[in-house]
Amino acid sequence: MVYRGTPSRDCLPCRRRKLRCDLQKESCGQCRRANLTCTGYRDPHQLVIRDETQAIRQKALAQASHQECLSAANTSIATLQLSWDVRARHVFFCFYVFGLSRSYDMLSSLYEREPPDGHLSMSVDAVSLAFLSHQHDAPDLSALAGKRYLAAIQLLGQALGTPAQATSDATLQAVLLLDLYEKIVNRNPKSSSSWMSHVNGAMSLVAIRGKHRTIASHVARRLAMRLVITLIISCGAAGIRVPAALSALREDLSRYVDEKDPKWAVTGEVVGLLNLNADVRDGKITDGAEILARLRQLDERFITLERELPPSWHGRRVLVADSEPLVFEGHYDMHRDHFVTQVRNVIHTTRLAINVAILAHAGDNVALKGEASAVIDGIAREICSSAPQFVLPAARPQNKVPLTPLQALQCYTLISPVYHAGQVSSDPRMRPWVVSFLEHIAEVGGVRVAREVADVMRYRPETSHWHVYAMLGSYAFAA
């Protein structure tokens, strides 16, 4: 549907900062308080905005601000004049909402309708500051993010006391953002009750909203889908069973999702592995033959899932000289984008986990052990082949050295899968390559945690890949 209307009269700085301009003569009060040059006000009758779809609007915003984002992100923090909250929001929306992630496409439309001092806005400030603190390794920003987080919790508590607000899309989005904050800030899921508190709270909100409201609109369904994926990943990192209520919610949503949507299909299959692991751990399944049978069934389902990926999801292999240190075994794969690469790596890392479990339960079955070992080594090589496309200057026109902020985020999504590959592969060359690759992105991209994971690979390679995943912020830095 086409929307036609007159634009806001607000000055440009207020529009960019998403503030309500007071339109005072000569200069607005917001610009004076922030020590900004007020550019004056537009005549709303001189311009008509034609906004055809929300997706097109977001894409235009992302493209228009790309160069400005790059400049802002590469400017020395000490020289910026805007408040930390404004800077953090700018970086978060530029590089995370409109750059890396595919999961917060509803945020901007909800955010612009909410009051600037409300629970959603404060949740955005908390997670934005946490994100910027993580990007710049700035403890002072982390402390400020913590203050905004506590303020958001208080405002959320007030909102939950009002039935209309408690069941609103904005409130569910705020809770999901607070969970994102927790994943960025808290890296140990087994030592913190807050790791699961927000996603469990979001499930309670869904129950209060009821099935009809949960699936009533596109926005509501997108938020519920985000919750489903978030909770599944959180359960994996925490090592717990996926609750039955989540499986029921996923079933309700499935008729609104393309059954061949790769990410949705992958997360559904991951539930099977997580619950099988829980059954084995809790002693509900003890027969080795049954465990092996279920593991092999799961592996076949992932094989089928990967085989049925859309043609555009298949990569192109590029051969390079064996002397290129950033490439393992003289070739790498080019995929459509970082989202496709990430989902394919989820398939591969899950198959690694399945086949490692098959090895553990194979007993004296030498043939089965050999088969599982070969699968593990082959998948590990596939993962390593997916990494160089984001760092080699010749691979993509947008690749730079040092890495751009978006490049650094894309490389961040590679850390967990390449660690997992190096951890389980029997190829003696792979661990040194993984360590070298991680140290490279730490050096040229400022990705400090990559060096920490390289040290884990070097000195504590028995560390669980789920622990490393949580250490990296879980789903927080995923597309």
PDB file of N, CA and C in Angstrom, residues 325-413:
ATOM      1  N   PRO A 325      48.370 -17.501   3.541  1.00  0.00           N
ATOM      2  CA  PRO A 325      48.193 -18.031   4.896  1.00  0.00           C
ATOM      3  C   PRO A 325      46.767 -17.934   5.423  1.00  0.00           C
ATOM      4  N   LEU A 326      45.941 -17.057   4.848  1.00  0.00           N
ATOM      5  CA  LEU A 326      44.570 -16.908   5.323  1.00  0.00           C
ATOM      6  C   LEU A 326      43.619 -17.923   4.699  1.00  0.00           C
ATOM      7  N   VAL A 327      44.140 -18.785   3.844  1.00  0.00           N
ATOM      8  CA  VAL A 327      43.315 -19.790   3.164  1.00  0.00           C
ATOM      9  C   VAL A 327      43.807 -21.175   3.543  1.00  0.00           C
ATOM     10  N   PHE A 328      42.880 -22.039   3.951  1.00  0.00           N
ATOM     11  CA  PHE A 328      43.225 -23.410   4.316  1.00  0.00           C
ATOM     12  C   PHE A 328      43.068 -24.306   3.091  1.00  0.00           C
ATOM     13  N   GLU A 329      44.108 -25.014   2.733  1.00  0.00           N
ATOM     14  CA  GLU A 329      44.109 -25.975   1.627  1.00  0.00           C
ATOM     15  C   GLU A 329      43.913 -25.339   0.247  1.00  0.00           C
ATOM     16  N   GLY A 330      44.319 -24.094   0.071  1.00  0.00           N
ATOM     17  CA  GLY A 330      44.393 -23.518  -1.265  1.00  0.00           C
ATOM     18  C   GLY A 330      43.092 -23.142  -1.933  1.00  0.00           C
ATOM     19  N   HIS A 331      41.990 -23.063  -1.197  1.00  0.00           N
ATOM     20  CA  HIS A 331      40.738 -22.608  -1.799  1.00  0.00           C
ATOM     21  C   HIS A 331      39.819 -22.047  -0.718  1.00  0.00           C
ATOM     22  N   TYR A 332      38.869 -21.225  -1.156  1.00  0.00           N
ATOM     23  CA  TYR A 332      37.833 -20.746  -0.241  1.00  0.00           C
ATOM     24  C   TYR A 332      36.529 -20.635  -1.013  1.00  0.00           C
ATOM     25  N   ASP A 333      35.428 -20.506  -0.282  1.00  0.00           N
ATOM     26  CA  ASP A 333      34.102 -20.440  -0.894  1.00  0.00           C
ATOM     27  C   ASP A 333      33.517 -19.041  -0.750  1.00  0.00           C
ATOM     28  N   MET A 334      32.931 -18.553  -1.833  1.00  0.00           N
ATOM     29  CA  MET A 334      32.225 -17.274  -1.833  1.00  0.00           C
ATOM     30  C   MET A 334      30.725 -17.548  -1.762  1.00  0.00           C
ATOM     31  N   HIS A 335      30.057 -16.946  -0.783  1.00  0.00           N
ATOM     32  CA  HIS A 335      28.610 -17.078  -0.659  1.00  0.00           C
ATOM     33  C   HIS A 335      27.942 -15.730  -0.890  1.00  0.00           C
ATOM     34  N   ARG A 336      26.644 -15.757  -1.037  1.00  0.00           N
ATOM     35  CA  ARG A 336      25.891 -14.552  -1.401  1.00  0.00           C
ATOM     36  C   ARG A 336      26.116 -13.411  -0.411  1.00  0.00           C
ATOM     37  N   ASP A 337      26.099 -13.726   0.876  1.00  0.00           N
ATOM     38  CA  ASP A 337      26.319 -12.704   1.900  1.00  0.00           C
ATOM     39  C   ASP A 337      26.631 -13.389   3.223  1.00  0.00           C
ATOM     40  N   HIS A 338      26.819 -12.582   4.265  1.00  0.00           N
ATOM     41  CA  HIS A 338      27.193 -13.142   5.565  1.00  0.00           C
ATOM     42  C   HIS A 338      26.046 -13.926   6.193  1.00  0.00           C
ATOM     43  N   PHE A 339      24.806 -13.580   5.856  1.00  0.00           N
ATOM     44  CA  PHE A 339      23.667 -14.309   6.408  1.00  0.00           C
ATOM     45  C   PHE A 339      23.653 -15.750   5.902  1.00  0.00           C
ATOM     46  N   VAL A 340      23.808 -15.927   4.605  1.00  0.00           N
ATOM     47  CA  VAL A 340      23.859 -17.274   4.025  1.00  0.00           C
ATOM     48  C   VAL A 340      25.029 -18.059   4.614  1.00  0.00           C
ATOM     49  N   THR A 341      26.177 -17.417   4.710  1.00  0.00           N
ATOM     50  CA  THR A 341      27.356 -18.081   5.280  1.00  0.00           C
ATOM     51  C   THR A 341      27.080 -18.544   6.695  1.00  0.00           C
ATOM     52  N   GLN A 342      26.445 -17.689   7.475  1.00  0.00           N
ATOM     53  CA  GLN A 342      26.184 -18.036   8.866  1.00  0.00           C
ATOM     54  C   GLN A 342      25.226 -19.213   8.994  1.00  0.00           C
ATOM     55  N   VAL A 343      24.133 -19.197   8.242  1.00  0.00           N
ATOM     56  CA  VAL A 343      23.157 -20.287   8.349  1.00  0.00           C
ATOM     57  C   VAL A 343      23.785 -21.606   7.896  1.00  0.00           C
ATOM     58  N   ARG A 344      24.569 -21.566   6.832  1.00  0.00           N
ATOM     59  CA  ARG A 344      25.253 -22.786   6.393  1.00  0.00           C
ATOM     60  C   ARG A 344      26.217 -23.274   7.476  1.00  0.00           C
ATOM     61  N   ASN A 345      26.879 -22.361   8.152  1.00  0.00           N
ATOM     62  CA  ASN A 345      27.791 -22.777   9.214  1.00  0.00           C
ATOM     63  C   ASN A 345      27.048 -23.325  10.425  1.00  0.00           C
ATOM     64  N   VAL A 346      25.822 -22.866  10.659  1.00  0.00           N
ATOM     65  CA  VAL A 346      25.009 -23.475  11.718  1.00  0.00           C
ATOM     66  C   VAL A 346      24.718 -24.936  11.366  1.00  0.00           C
ATOM     67  N   ILE A 347      24.369 -25.182  10.112  1.00  0.00           N
ATOM     68  CA  ILE A 347      24.167 -26.567   9.667  1.00  0.00           C
ATOM     69  C   ILE A 347      25.434 -27.380   9.895  1.00  0.00           C
ATOM     70  N   HIS A 348      26.566 -26.825   9.516  1.00  0.00           N
ATOM     71  CA  HIS A 348      27.828 -27.564   9.616  1.00  0.00           C
ATOM     72  C   HIS A 348      28.245 -27.801  11.063  1.00  0.00           C
ATOM     73  N   THR A 349      28.120 -26.786  11.916  1.00  0.00           N
ATOM     74  CA  THR A 349      28.529 -26.983  13.314  1.00  0.00           C
ATOM     75  C   THR A 349      27.591 -27.953  14.027  1.00  0.00           C
ATOM     76  N   THR A 350      26.315 -27.940  13.657  1.00  0.00           N
ATOM     77  CA  THR A 350      25.387 -28.901  14.263  1.00  0.00           C
ATOM     78  C   THR A 350      25.733 -30.318  13.824  1.00  0.00           C
ATOM     79  N   ARG A 351      26.088 -30.485  12.571  1.00  0.00           N
ATOM     80  CA  ARG A 351      26.506 -31.813  12.107  1.00  0.00           C
ATOM     81  C   ARG A 351      27.814 -32.246  12.774  1.00  0.00           C
ATOM     82  N   LEU A 352      28.695 -31.289  13.040  1.00  0.00           N
ATOM     83  CA  LEU A 352      29.903 -31.639  13.799  1.00  0.00           C
ATOM     84  C   LEU A 352      29.517 -32.206  15.155  1.00  0.00           C
ATOM     85  N   ALA A 353      28.609 -31.517  15.856  1.00  0.00           N
ATOM     86  CA  ALA A 353      28.190 -31.976  17.183  1.00  0.00           C
ATOM     87  C   ALA A 353      27.540 -33.357  17.108  1.00  0.00           C
ATOM     88  N   ILE A 354      26.722 -33.574  16.094  1.00  0.00           N
ATOM     89  CA  ILE A 354      26.058 -34.873  15.940  1.00  0.00           C
ATOM     90  C   ILE A 354      27.079 -35.978  15.719  1.00  0.00           C
ATOM     91  N   ASN A 355      28.036 -35.751  14.842  1.00  0.00           N
ATOM     92  CA  ASN A 355      28.999 -36.803  14.518  1.00  0.00           C
ATOM     93  C   ASN A 355      30.026 -37.015  15.623  1.00  0.00           C
ATOM     94  N   VAL A 356      30.325 -35.985  16.394  1.00  0.00           N
ATOM     95  CA  VAL A 356      31.155 -36.180  17.588  1.00  0.00           C
ATOM     96  C   VAL A 356      30.414 -37.078  18.577  1.00  0.00           C
ATOM     97  N   ALA A 357      29.103 -36.873  18.719  1.00  0.00           N
ATOM     98  CA  ALA A 357      28.303 -37.728  19.598  1.00  0.00           C
ATOM     99  C   ALA A 357      28.236 -39.158  19.059  1.00  0.00           C
ATOM    100  N   ILE A 358      28.141 -39.311  17.743  1.00  0.00           N
ATOM    101  CA  ILE A 358      28.154 -40.657  17.149  1.00  0.00           C
ATOM    102  C   ILE A 358      29.461 -41.362  17.482  1.00  0.00           C
ATOM    103  N   LEU A 359      30.574 -40.649  17.368  1.00  0.00           N
ATOM    104  CA  LEU A 359      31.873 -41.230  17.740  1.00  0.00           C
ATOM    105  C   LEU A 359      31.870 -41.699  19.184  1.00  0.00           C
ATOM    106  N   ALA A 360      31.287 -40.890  20.066  1.00  0.00           N
ATOM    107  CA  ALA A 360      31.304 -41.210  21.494  1.00  0.00           C
ATOM    108  C   ALA A 360      30.463 -42.435  21.825  1.00  0.00           C
ATOM    109  N   HIS A 361      29.435 -42.712  21.014  1.00  0.00           N
ATOM    110  CA  HIS A 361      28.533 -43.830  21.305  1.00  0.00           C
ATOM    111  C   HIS A 361      28.734 -45.015  20.363  1.00  0.00           C
ATOM    112  N   ALA A 362      29.757 -44.950  19.510  1.00  0.00           N
ATOM    113  CA  ALA A 362      29.948 -46.004  18.508  1.00  0.00           C
ATOM    114  C   ALA A 362      30.516 -47.286  19.092  1.00  0.00           C
ATOM    115  N   GLY A 363      31.088 -47.218  20.283  1.00  0.00           N
ATOM    116  CA  GLY A 363      31.637 -48.418  20.910  1.00  0.00           C
ATOM    117  C   GLY A 363      32.734 -49.049  20.074  1.00  0.00           C
ATOM    118  N   ASP A 364      32.576 -50.343  19.776  1.00  0.00           N
ATOM    119  CA  ASP A 364      33.588 -51.075  19.005  1.00  0.00           C
ATOM    120  C   ASP A 364      33.310 -51.085  17.503  1.00  0.00           C
ATOM    121  N   ASN A 365      32.353 -50.308  17.068  1.00  0.00           N
ATOM    122  CA  ASN A 365      31.995 -50.281  15.647  1.00  0.00           C
ATOM    123  C   ASN A 365      33.032 -49.448  14.886  1.00  0.00           C
ATOM    124  N   VAL A 366      34.055 -50.116  14.391  1.00  0.00           N
ATOM    125  CA  VAL A 366      35.169 -49.428  13.734  1.00  0.00           C
ATOM    126  C   VAL A 366      34.705 -48.712  12.467  1.00  0.00           C
ATOM    127  N   ALA A 367      33.839 -49.356  11.707  1.00  0.00           N
ATOM    128  CA  ALA A 367      33.365 -48.753  10.458  1.00  0.00           C
ATOM    129  C   ALA A 367      32.604 -47.456  10.725  1.00  0.00           C
ATOM    130  N   LEU A 368      31.748 -47.488  11.749  1.00  0.00           N
ATOM    131  CA  LEU A 368      30.968 -46.297  12.084  1.00  0.00           C
ATOM    132  C   LEU A 368      31.878 -45.174  12.573  1.00  0.00           C
ATOM    133  N   LYS A 369      32.879 -45.529  13.358  1.00  0.00           N
ATOM    134  CA  LYS A 369      33.838 -44.524  13.832  1.00  0.00           C
ATOM    135  C   LYS A 369      34.586 -43.884  12.664  1.00  0.00           C
ATOM    136  N   GLY A 370      35.008 -44.724  11.717  1.00  0.00           N
ATOM    137  CA  GLY A 370      35.719 -44.190  10.555  1.00  0.00           C
ATOM    138  C   GLY A 370      34.843 -43.272   9.731  1.00  0.00           C
ATOM    139  N   GLU A 371      33.578 -43.663   9.572  1.00  0.00           N
ATOM    140  CA  GLU A 371      32.642 -42.840   8.803  1.00  0.00           C
ATOM    141  C   GLU A 371      32.421 -41.492   9.483  1.00  0.00           C
ATOM    142  N   ALA A 372      32.197 -41.515  10.800  1.00  0.00           N
ATOM    143  CA  ALA A 372      31.954 -40.272  11.535  1.00  0.00           C
ATOM    144  C   ALA A 372      33.182 -39.366  11.514  1.00  0.00           C
ATOM    145  N   SER A 373      34.361 -39.952  11.651  1.00  0.00           N
ATOM    146  CA  SER A 373      35.601 -39.161  11.628  1.00  0.00           C
ATOM    147  C   SER A 373      35.790 -38.476  10.279  1.00  0.00           C
ATOM    148  N   ALA A 374      35.492 -39.203   9.202  1.00  0.00           N
ATOM    149  CA  ALA A 374      35.624 -38.619   7.862  1.00  0.00           C
ATOM    150  C   ALA A 374      34.637 -37.470   7.668  1.00  0.00           C
ATOM    151  N   VAL A 375      33.419 -37.638   8.181  1.00  0.00           N
ATOM    152  CA  VAL A 375      32.417 -36.574   8.081  1.00  0.00           C
ATOM    153  C   VAL A 375      32.890 -35.341   8.846  1.00  0.00           C
ATOM    154  N   ILE A 376      33.413 -35.548  10.045  1.00  0.00           N
ATOM    155  CA  ILE A 376      33.890 -34.432  10.870  1.00  0.00           C
ATOM    156  C   ILE A 376      34.992 -33.660  10.152  1.00  0.00           C
ATOM    157  N   ASP A 377      35.960 -34.375   9.613  1.00  0.00           N
ATOM    158  CA  ASP A 377      37.072 -33.698   8.930  1.00  0.00           C
ATOM    159  C   ASP A 377      36.596 -32.943   7.688  1.00  0.00           C
ATOM    160  N   GLY A 378      35.659 -33.548   6.950  1.00  0.00           N
ATOM    161  CA  GLY A 378      35.143 -32.883   5.753  1.00  0.00           C
ATOM    162  C   GLY A 378      34.366 -31.618   6.087  1.00  0.00           C
ATOM    163  N   ILE A 379      33.516 -31.690   7.111  1.00  0.00           N
ATOM    164  CA  ILE A 379      32.734 -30.514   7.505  1.00  0.00           C
ATOM    165  C   ILE A 379      33.644 -29.420   8.048  1.00  0.00           C
ATOM    166  N   ALA A 380      34.652 -29.811   8.825  1.00  0.00           N
ATOM    167  CA  ALA A 380      35.589 -28.818   9.368  1.00  0.00           C
ATOM    168  C   ALA A 380      36.278 -28.053   8.239  1.00  0.00           C
ATOM    169  N   ARG A 381      36.628 -28.750   7.170  1.00  0.00           N
ATOM    170  CA  ARG A 381      37.249 -28.069   6.028  1.00  0.00           C
ATOM    171  C   ARG A 381      36.261 -27.116   5.357  1.00  0.00           C
ATOM    172  N   GLU A 382      34.985 -27.518   5.280  1.00  0.00           N
ATOM    173  CA  GLU A 382      33.963 -26.641   4.695  1.00  0.00           C
ATOM    174  C   GLU A 382      33.849 -25.342   5.493  1.00  0.00           C
ATOM    175  N   ILE A 383      33.868 -25.463   6.815  1.00  0.00           N
ATOM    176  CA  ILE A 383      33.774 -24.270   7.661  1.00  0.00           C
ATOM    177  C   ILE A 383      34.964 -23.345   7.418  1.00  0.00           C
ATOM    178  N   CYS A 384      36.158 -23.928   7.397  1.00  0.00           N
ATOM    179  CA  CYS A 384      37.357 -23.108   7.162  1.00  0.00           C
ATOM    180  C   CYS A 384      37.319 -22.445   5.786  1.00  0.00           C
ATOM    181  N   SER A 385      36.698 -23.114   4.823  1.00  0.00           N
ATOM    182  CA  SER A 385      36.602 -22.540   3.476  1.00  0.00           C
ATOM    183  C   SER A 385      35.656 -21.344   3.417  1.00  0.00           C
ATOM    184  N   SER A 386      34.769 -21.225   4.417  1.00  0.00           N
ATOM    185  CA  SER A 386      33.801 -20.120   4.406  1.00  0.00           C
ATOM    186  C   SER A 386      34.376 -18.831   4.967  1.00  0.00           C
ATOM    187  N   ALA A 387      35.543 -18.895   5.596  1.00  0.00           N
ATOM    188  CA  ALA A 387      36.057 -17.742   6.341  1.00  0.00           C
ATOM    189  C   ALA A 387      36.804 -16.695   5.509  1.00  0.00           C
ATOM    190  N   PRO A 388      37.701 -17.076   4.589  1.00  0.00           N
ATOM    191  CA  PRO A 388      38.533 -16.061   3.923  1.00  0.00           C
ATOM    192  C   PRO A 388      37.770 -15.025   3.116  1.00  0.00           C
ATOM    193  N   GLN A 389      36.551 -15.327   2.671  1.00  0.00           N
ATOM    194  CA  GLN A 389      35.801 -14.380   1.835  1.00  0.00           C
ATOM    195  C   GLN A 389      35.591 -13.027   2.513  1.00  0.00           C
ATOM    196  N   PHE A 390      35.654 -12.996   3.849  1.00  0.00           N
ATOM    197  CA  PHE A 390      35.405 -11.746   4.565  1.00  0.00           C
ATOM    198  C   PHE A 390      36.677 -10.976   4.912  1.00  0.00           C
ATOM    199  N   VAL A 391      37.845 -11.568   4.670  1.00  0.00           N
ATOM    200  CA  VAL A 391      39.087 -10.887   5.053  1.00  0.00           C
ATOM    201  C   VAL A 391      40.031 -10.629   3.885  1.00  0.00           C
ATOM    202  N   LEU A 392      39.988 -11.453   2.852  1.00  0.00           N
ATOM    203  CA  LEU A 392      40.903 -11.254   1.727  1.00  0.00           C
ATOM    204  C   LEU A 392      40.491 -10.016   0.928  1.00  0.00           C
ATOM    205  N   PRO A 393      41.373  -9.047   0.749  1.00  0.00           N
ATOM    206  CA  PRO A 393      41.017  -7.844  -0.011  1.00  0.00           C
ATOM    207  C   PRO A 393      40.544  -8.143  -1.429  1.00  0.00           C
ATOM    208  N   ALA A 394      41.058  -9.208  -2.036  1.00  0.00           N
ATOM    209  CA  ALA A 394      40.686  -9.522  -3.414  1.00  0.00           C
ATOM    210  C   ALA A 394      39.350 -10.251  -3.520  1.00  0.00           C
ATOM    211  N   ALA A 395      38.811 -10.714  -2.395  1.00  0.00           N
ATOM    212  CA  ALA A 395      37.593 -11.527  -2.449  1.00  0.00           C
ATOM    213  C   ALA A 395      36.348 -10.698  -2.745  1.00  0.00           C
ATOM    214  N   ARG A 396      36.250  -9.513  -2.138  1.00  0.00           N
ATOM    215  CA  ARG A 396      35.073  -8.659  -2.321  1.00  0.00           C
ATOM    216  C   ARG A 396      35.523  -7.199  -2.415  1.00  0.00           C
ATOM    217  N   PRO A 397      34.832  -6.395  -3.214  1.00  0.00           N
ATOM    218  CA  PRO A 397      35.218  -4.974  -3.318  1.00  0.00           C
ATOM    219  C   PRO A 397      35.159  -4.245  -1.982  1.00  0.00           C
ATOM    220  N   GLN A 398      34.229  -4.664  -1.094  1.00  0.00           N
ATOM    221  CA  GLN A 398      34.069  -3.960   0.178  1.00  0.00           C
ATOM    222  C   GLN A 398      35.068  -4.397   1.240  1.00  0.00           C
ATOM    223  N   ASN A 399      35.886  -5.398   0.952  1.00  0.00           N
ATOM    224  CA  ASN A 399      36.884  -5.836   1.928  1.00  0.00           C
ATOM    225  C   ASN A 399      38.031  -4.836   2.009  1.00  0.00           C
ATOM    226  N   LYS A 400      38.380  -4.454   3.211  1.00  0.00           N
ATOM    227  CA  LYS A 400      39.454  -3.490   3.432  1.00  0.00           C
ATOM    228  C   LYS A 400      40.403  -4.003   4.515  1.00  0.00           C
ATOM    229  N   VAL A 401      41.578  -3.405   4.559  1.00  0.00           N
ATOM    230  CA  VAL A 401      42.535  -3.630   5.641  1.00  0.00           C
ATOM    231  C   VAL A 401      43.012  -2.263   6.107  1.00  0.00           C
ATOM    232  N   PRO A 402      42.758  -1.897   7.382  1.00  0.00           N
ATOM    233  CA  PRO A 402      42.067  -2.649   8.422  1.00  0.00           C
ATOM    234  C   PRO A 402      40.604  -2.916   8.045  1.00  0.00           C
ATOM    235  N   LEU A 403      39.994  -3.851   8.764  1.00  0.00           N
ATOM    236  CA  LEU A 403      38.616  -4.214   8.477  1.00  0.00           C
ATOM    237  C   LEU A 403      37.688  -3.044   8.763  1.00  0.00           C
ATOM    238  N   THR A 404      36.660  -2.907   7.935  1.00  0.00           N
ATOM    239  CA  THR A 404      35.614  -1.927   8.228  1.00  0.00           C
ATOM    240  C   THR A 404      34.802  -2.432   9.421  1.00  0.00           C
ATOM    241  N   PRO A 405      34.020  -1.564  10.074  1.00  0.00           N
ATOM    242  CA  PRO A 405      33.202  -2.027  11.202  1.00  0.00           C
ATOM    243  C   PRO A 405      32.265  -3.173  10.829  1.00  0.00           C
ATOM    244  N   LEU A 406      31.624  -3.098   9.643  1.00  0.00           N
ATOM    245  CA  LEU A 406      30.731  -4.182   9.243  1.00  0.00           C
ATOM    246  C   LEU A 406      31.520  -5.455   8.955  1.00  0.00           C
ATOM    247  N   GLN A 407      32.670  -5.326   8.321  1.00  0.00           N
ATOM    248  CA  GLN A 407      33.545  -6.490   8.098  1.00  0.00           C
ATOM    249  C   GLN A 407      33.906  -7.168   9.412  1.00  0.00           C
ATOM    250  N   ALA A 408      34.254  -6.350  10.408  1.00  0.00           N
ATOM    251  CA  ALA A 408      34.636  -6.902  11.710  1.00  0.00           C
ATOM    252  C   ALA A 408      33.483  -7.692  12.320  1.00  0.00           C
ATOM    253  N   LEU A 409      32.249  -7.179  12.181  1.00  0.00           N
ATOM    254  CA  LEU A 409      31.089  -7.902  12.696  1.00  0.00           C
ATOM    255  C   LEU A 409      30.867  -9.198  11.921  1.00  0.00           C
ATOM    256  N   GLN A 410      31.055  -9.158  10.614  1.00  0.00           N
ATOM    257  CA  GLN A 410      30.912 -10.375   9.812  1.00  0.00           C
ATOM    258  C   GLN A 410      31.954 -11.414  10.221  1.00  0.00           C
ATOM    259  N   CYS A 411      33.175 -10.969  10.455  1.00  0.00           N
ATOM    260  CA  CYS A 411      34.225 -11.891  10.903  1.00  0.00           C
ATOM    261  C   CYS A 411      33.915 -12.445  12.288  1.00  0.00           C
ATOM    262  N   TYR A 412      33.256 -11.632  13.107  1.00  0.00           N
ATOM    263  CA  TYR A 412      32.880 -12.078  14.452  1.00  0.00           C
ATOM    264  C   TYR A 412      32.020 -13.338  14.381  1.00  0.00           C
ATOM    265  N   THR A 413      31.133 -13.407  13.374  1.00  0.00           N
ATOM    266  CA  THR A 413      30.252 -14.570  13.259  1.00  0.00           C
ATOM    267  C   THR A 413      31.008 -15.839  12.874  1.00  0.00           C
TER     268      THR A 413
END
